[in-house]
Coordinates of C-alpha atoms and ligand atoms in Angstrom, one line a residue:
M42 CA -46.2 -26.8 1.5
S43 CA -46.0 -28.8 -1.6
L44 CA -45.4 -26.9 -4.9
S45 CA -49.2 -26.7 -5.5
E46 CA -52.1 -27.3 -3.2
V47 CA -55.2 -28.8 -4.7
A48 CA -58.5 -28.8 -2.8
S49 CA -59.9 -32.2 -3.9
S50 CA -63.6 -31.1 -3.3
T51 CA -63.3 -28.1 -5.6
G52 CA -60.5 -28.9 -8.0
V53 CA -58.9 -25.6 -7.2
R54 CA -55.1 -25.6 -7.5
I55 CA -53.1 -22.9 -5.8
T56 CA -49.4 -22.6 -6.8
P57 CA -47.2 -20.1 -5.0
L58 CA -45.1 -18.0 -7.3
S59 CA -42.5 -16.6 -4.8
G60 CA -41.5 -16.9 -1.2
Y61 CA -43.7 -14.0 0.0
T62 CA -46.1 -12.8 -2.7
G63 CA -48.4 -14.1 -5.4
A64 CA -50.1 -17.4 -6.2
L65 CA -51.5 -18.8 -9.4
I66 CA -55.0 -20.2 -9.1
D67 CA -56.2 -22.9 -11.6
G68 CA -59.5 -24.7 -11.8
I69 CA -61.9 -21.8 -11.6
D70 CA -63.9 -20.4 -14.4
L71 CA -64.4 -16.7 -13.4
S72 CA -67.3 -16.3 -15.9
R73 CA -69.5 -18.5 -13.8
P74 CA -71.0 -17.9 -10.3
L75 CA -68.6 -19.3 -7.7
S76 CA -69.4 -21.8 -5.1
S77 CA -68.9 -20.9 -1.4
E78 CA -65.9 -23.3 -1.4
Q79 CA -64.3 -21.5 -4.4
T80 CA -64.8 -18.0 -2.9
A81 CA -63.3 -19.3 0.4
S82 CA -60.3 -20.8 -1.5
I83 CA -59.7 -17.4 -3.2
R84 CA -60.0 -15.4 0.0
S85 CA -57.7 -17.7 1.9
A86 CA -55.1 -17.5 -0.9
L87 CA -55.4 -13.7 -0.8
H88 CA -54.8 -13.7 2.9
R89 CA -51.6 -15.6 2.5
W90 CA -50.2 -14.5 -0.8
K91 CA -51.8 -10.9 -1.1
V92 CA -52.3 -11.3 -4.9
V93 CA -53.6 -14.2 -6.9
F94 CA -53.5 -14.7 -10.7
F95 CA -55.8 -16.5 -13.1
R96 CA -55.0 -17.4 -16.7
D97 CA -57.1 -17.9 -19.9
Q98 CA -60.3 -16.4 -18.5
D99 CA -62.9 -15.5 -21.1
I100 CA -64.7 -12.6 -19.4
D101 CA -66.0 -9.2 -20.5
H102 CA -66.7 -6.1 -18.5
A103 CA -70.1 -7.4 -17.1
A104 CA -68.5 -10.7 -16.1
Q105 CA -65.6 -9.0 -14.5
I106 CA -67.9 -6.9 -12.4
A107 CA -70.1 -9.9 -11.5
F108 CA -66.9 -11.8 -10.4
G109 CA -65.8 -8.9 -8.2
A110 CA -69.3 -8.5 -6.7
Q111 CA -68.9 -11.9 -5.1
F112 CA -66.2 -10.5 -2.9
G113 CA -67.6 -7.0 -2.0
A114 CA -69.4 -4.0 -3.4
V115 CA -67.8 -2.6 -6.6
T116 CA -66.8 1.1 -6.7
P117 CA -66.9 3.5 -9.7
G118 CA -63.8 3.0 -11.8
H119 CA -61.8 5.8 -10.2
P120 CA -62.6 9.0 -8.3
Y121 CA -61.2 10.9 -11.3
E122 CA -62.7 8.7 -13.9
G123 CA -64.7 11.6 -15.5
D124 CA -66.1 10.5 -18.9
S125 CA -63.5 7.9 -19.6
A126 CA -65.3 4.7 -18.4
P127 CA -66.6 2.4 -21.2
A128 CA -70.3 3.2 -22.0
G129 CA -72.6 1.4 -19.6
F130 CA -69.8 0.3 -17.2
P131 CA -69.0 3.1 -14.8
Q132 CA -67.2 0.5 -12.6
I133 CA -64.5 -0.1 -15.3
H134 CA -61.2 1.8 -15.2
T135 CA -59.3 1.1 -18.4
V136 CA -55.5 1.0 -18.1
S137 CA -53.8 1.8 -21.3
P138 CA -51.6 4.7 -22.5
A139 CA -54.5 6.1 -24.6
A140 CA -57.0 5.9 -21.7
Y141 CA -54.5 7.7 -19.3
D142 CA -53.9 10.4 -21.9
H143 CA -57.6 10.9 -22.4
R144 CA -58.2 11.0 -18.6
Y145 CA -55.3 13.0 -17.4
G146 CA -53.4 14.6 -20.4
T147 CA -50.4 13.3 -22.3
K148 CA -47.6 15.0 -20.4
Y149 CA -48.8 13.7 -17.0
R150 CA -48.5 10.0 -18.0
K151 CA -44.9 10.4 -18.9
R152 CA -43.9 12.2 -15.6
Q153 CA -41.7 10.1 -13.4
S154 CA -42.3 10.2 -9.7
P155 CA -39.4 11.8 -7.8
N156 CA -39.8 9.1 -5.2
G157 CA -38.3 6.5 -7.5
P158 CA -40.4 3.6 -8.6
G159 CA -44.1 4.2 -8.2
W160 CA -45.1 1.4 -5.9
H161 CA -48.6 2.0 -4.7
A162 CA -51.9 0.6 -3.5
D163 CA -54.9 2.0 -5.4
V164 CA -56.1 5.5 -4.4
T165 CA -54.7 5.6 -0.8
P166 CA -55.5 9.4 -0.6
L167 CA -59.2 8.3 -0.1
I168 CA -60.5 7.9 3.5
N169 CA -61.5 4.4 2.5
P170 CA -59.1 3.2 -0.2
P171 CA -60.4 0.3 -2.2
S172 CA -59.9 -3.0 -0.4
H173 CA -59.2 -5.0 -3.5
S174 CA -58.5 -4.5 -7.2
I175 CA -59.2 -6.9 -10.1
L176 CA -57.2 -6.2 -13.3
R177 CA -57.9 -8.1 -16.5
A178 CA -55.8 -8.1 -19.6
E179 CA -57.5 -7.6 -23.0
R180 CA -54.4 -7.0 -25.2
V181 CA -50.8 -7.2 -24.2
P182 CA -47.5 -6.7 -26.0
G183 CA -45.4 -9.8 -27.0
Y184 CA -42.9 -8.9 -24.3
G185 CA -42.6 -6.4 -21.5
G186 CA -45.4 -4.6 -19.7
D187 CA -45.2 -6.8 -16.7
T188 CA -46.7 -5.7 -13.3
Q189 CA -44.9 -6.3 -10.0
F190 CA -46.5 -6.8 -6.6
T191 CA -45.1 -6.8 -3.1
N192 CA -46.2 -8.0 0.3
V193 CA -46.2 -5.1 2.8
A194 CA -47.1 -7.3 5.7
A195 CA -43.8 -9.1 5.1
V196 CA -42.0 -5.8 4.7
Y197 CA -43.2 -4.7 8.1
A198 CA -42.4 -8.1 9.6
G199 CA -38.8 -7.8 8.2
L200 CA -38.1 -4.6 10.2
S201 CA -36.4 -4.7 13.5
P202 CA -38.7 -4.5 16.6
S203 CA -37.5 -1.0 17.6
V204 CA -38.3 0.4 14.2
Q205 CA -41.6 -1.4 14.2
G206 CA -42.4 0.2 17.6
L207 CA -41.6 3.7 16.2
L208 CA -43.7 3.2 13.1
D209 CA -46.7 1.9 15.1
E210 CA -47.2 5.3 16.6
L211 CA -46.8 7.4 13.4
R212 CA -49.3 8.8 10.9
A213 CA -48.7 10.1 7.4
E214 CA -50.5 12.3 4.9
H215 CA -51.5 10.6 1.6
R216 CA -52.4 13.1 -1.1
F217 CA -53.3 12.5 -4.8
G218 CA -50.9 14.1 -7.2
S219 CA -48.5 15.7 -4.7
T220 CA -45.5 13.5 -5.6
T221 CA -46.0 14.2 -9.3
S222 CA -46.9 17.9 -9.0
A223 CA -50.3 17.1 -10.6
E224 CA -51.7 19.8 -8.4
R225 CA -49.9 22.4 -10.4
S226 CA -50.4 20.8 -13.8
P227 CA -52.0 22.9 -16.6
E228 CA -53.3 19.6 -18.1
K229 CA -56.7 17.8 -17.3
I230 CA -55.1 16.1 -14.2
G231 CA -54.5 19.6 -12.6
D232 CA -58.2 20.5 -13.0
L233 CA -59.3 17.2 -11.6
V234 CA -57.1 17.4 -8.5
R235 CA -57.7 21.1 -7.8
S236 CA -61.5 20.7 -8.1
N237 CA -61.7 17.6 -5.9
P238 CA -58.5 17.3 -3.8
L239 CA -58.1 13.9 -2.2
A240 CA -56.0 13.7 1.0
T241 CA -56.2 11.7 4.2
I242 CA -54.0 11.1 7.3
H243 CA -53.5 7.3 7.6
P244 CA -51.7 5.3 10.2
V245 CA -48.2 4.4 9.0
V246 CA -49.0 0.8 10.1
R247 CA -52.5 -0.5 9.7
V248 CA -54.0 -3.6 11.1
H249 CA -55.5 -5.8 8.4
P250 CA -59.2 -6.1 9.2
E251 CA -59.3 -9.8 8.2
T252 CA -55.9 -11.3 9.0
G253 CA -55.0 -9.1 12.0
E254 CA -51.5 -8.7 10.5
K255 CA -49.7 -5.4 10.9
V256 CA -49.0 -3.9 7.5
L257 CA -46.7 -1.1 6.4
Y258 CA -49.1 1.5 5.0
V259 CA -47.0 4.1 3.1
N260 CA -46.2 4.2 -0.6
P261 CA -44.0 6.4 -2.7
S262 CA -46.8 7.4 -5.1
F263 CA -49.1 9.0 -2.6
T264 CA -47.5 9.4 0.8
R265 CA -46.4 13.0 1.1
E266 CA -45.0 13.2 4.6
I267 CA -45.1 11.7 8.0
V268 CA -46.9 14.1 10.2
N269 CA -45.5 15.5 13.5
L270 CA -41.9 14.9 12.3
S271 CA -39.6 17.6 10.9
P272 CA -39.5 17.6 7.0
R273 CA -36.0 16.1 7.1
E274 CA -36.9 13.4 9.6
S275 CA -40.0 12.5 7.5
R276 CA -38.0 12.4 4.3
H277 CA -35.2 10.2 5.7
L278 CA -37.7 7.8 7.3
L279 CA -39.8 7.5 4.2
D280 CA -36.7 6.9 2.1
L281 CA -35.8 4.0 4.4
L282 CA -39.3 2.6 4.1
F283 CA -39.5 3.0 0.4
E284 CA -36.2 1.2 0.1
E285 CA -37.5 -1.7 2.2
I286 CA -40.7 -1.8 0.0
G287 CA -38.5 -2.1 -3.1
R288 CA -36.5 -5.1 -1.9
P289 CA -36.8 -7.7 -4.6
E290 CA -37.2 -10.7 -2.2
Y291 CA -40.6 -9.5 -1.1
S292 CA -42.0 -9.1 -4.7
V293 CA -43.3 -11.1 -7.6
R294 CA -43.4 -10.1 -11.3
F295 CA -46.4 -11.1 -13.4
R296 CA -46.2 -11.6 -17.1
W297 CA -49.6 -10.8 -18.7
E298 CA -51.3 -12.8 -21.4
P299 CA -54.7 -11.9 -22.9
G300 CA -57.3 -13.3 -20.5
S301 CA -55.0 -13.1 -17.5
V302 CA -56.6 -11.7 -14.3
A303 CA -54.8 -10.3 -11.2
F304 CA -56.8 -10.0 -8.0
W305 CA -55.0 -8.2 -5.1
D306 CA -55.6 -7.0 -1.6
N307 CA -54.7 -3.3 -1.5
R308 CA -54.5 -3.5 2.3
A309 CA -51.6 -5.9 2.2
A310 CA -49.9 -5.5 -1.2
L311 CA -48.4 -2.7 -3.3
H312 CA -48.0 -2.9 -7.0
L313 CA -45.8 -1.3 -9.6
A314 CA -47.1 -0.6 -13.1
P315 CA -44.5 -1.1 -15.9
R316 CA -42.6 1.8 -17.4
D317 CA -41.3 0.1 -20.5
F318 CA -44.2 1.1 -22.8
E319 CA -42.0 3.1 -25.1
H320 CA -39.8 0.0 -25.7
V321 CA -42.4 -2.6 -26.4
E322 CA -44.4 -3.4 -29.6
G323 CA -48.1 -3.9 -29.5
D324 CA -51.0 -2.5 -27.4
R325 CA -51.4 -3.0 -23.7
I326 CA -55.1 -2.7 -22.7
L327 CA -56.2 -3.8 -19.3
H328 CA -59.4 -3.2 -17.4
R329 CA -59.6 -2.7 -13.6
I330 CA -62.4 -2.8 -11.0
T331 CA -62.1 -2.0 -7.3
L332 CA -64.0 -3.0 -4.3
V333 CA -65.3 -0.7 -1.6
G334 CA -62.7 -0.5 1.2
D335 CA -62.8 0.0 5.0
I336 CA -61.3 3.0 6.8
P337 CA -57.8 2.0 8.0
V338 CA -57.1 1.6 11.7
G339 CA -53.7 1.7 13.3
P340 CA -52.3 -0.5 16.1
D341 CA -53.5 2.1 18.6
G342 CA -57.1 1.5 17.4
V343 CA -57.4 5.0 15.9
A344 CA -58.8 5.3 12.5
S345 CA -57.6 7.4 9.5
E346 CA -58.8 11.1 9.3
S347 CA -60.0 12.7 6.1
I348 CA -58.5 16.0 5.1
S349 CA -60.4 16.3 1.8
G350 CA -62.5 14.0 -0.4
D351 CA -65.6 11.9 0.0
Y352 CA -66.1 8.3 1.1
F353 CA -65.7 6.1 -2.0
G354 CA -68.8 3.9 -2.0
A355 CA -70.5 1.5 -4.4
A356 CA -71.1 2.5 -8.0
Ligands
LIG192 C1 -52.7 -0.1 -11.8 O1 -51.9 0.7 -11.2 O2 -53.7 -0.5 -11.3 C2 -52.2 -0.6 -13.2 C3 -51.2 -1.6 -13.1 C4 -50.6 -1.9 -14.4 O3 -50.7 -1.1 -15.4 O4 -50.0 -3.0 -14.6

């Protein structure tokens, strides 16, 4: 492929940003209704690059929701959103230190996951985790606060066939708050998790419903254990997989500017929120929406099973 690909009929330019993950899309104004050619270009770039980025977009909450609705039904902001969504926009999940403190409590935000970096796809403890997320930057610090993304279809493809064969048959429990002990927290997050526990058994490898690719479907933020293995076997196998997920060659790092938008496929990409907040100057305020997801299915054709929590439908 040349450095950028431009579809002459639509003027859309797609520029890959790394070998496996991420492409920048130019030539689309997200505040306006998209043509079918434009939505097709975005979908096809998502299939290949798992996350796409747009710069200099002048959109507000309503326009962000209208943009997302052209790709699927928009969910409420988060299953634990409570009263923290902006007035009139239950679909918006604001991402900022202040919003997290309001939603969960101050100590919770500062907890580090014991599983190392907190790579995750959004809300995988749900039976139908959101298919896509769209995150828009309102205010960003002058440096730092970058988000990283990685391609978990590529991570799976990079494993040896024997390990792939083993993983294809396994299932794992995803549970909200278990890796950060939120379940036992005396803060707001503890009440949220205890009153509405979210937990699901998902296949360790899911088949992507649109591309047919096999995708590694565990993450260090929400995957508690691989079921039907001993705790030690589960721990060691997850450690291996989390190390593979963290390999830099699969990932891309995105530098935010006001008006930047990231649009990713949670069924094929993980992301890693920054942890350098205490070292940067200036606010970091972003707004996220998510699209209703399907129930994962493994290579054996068997779907995920809910332990606790409702289907996450449209707002
Ligand atoms: C998220 O996990 O959706 C937020 C990512 C970020 O803060 O960069």
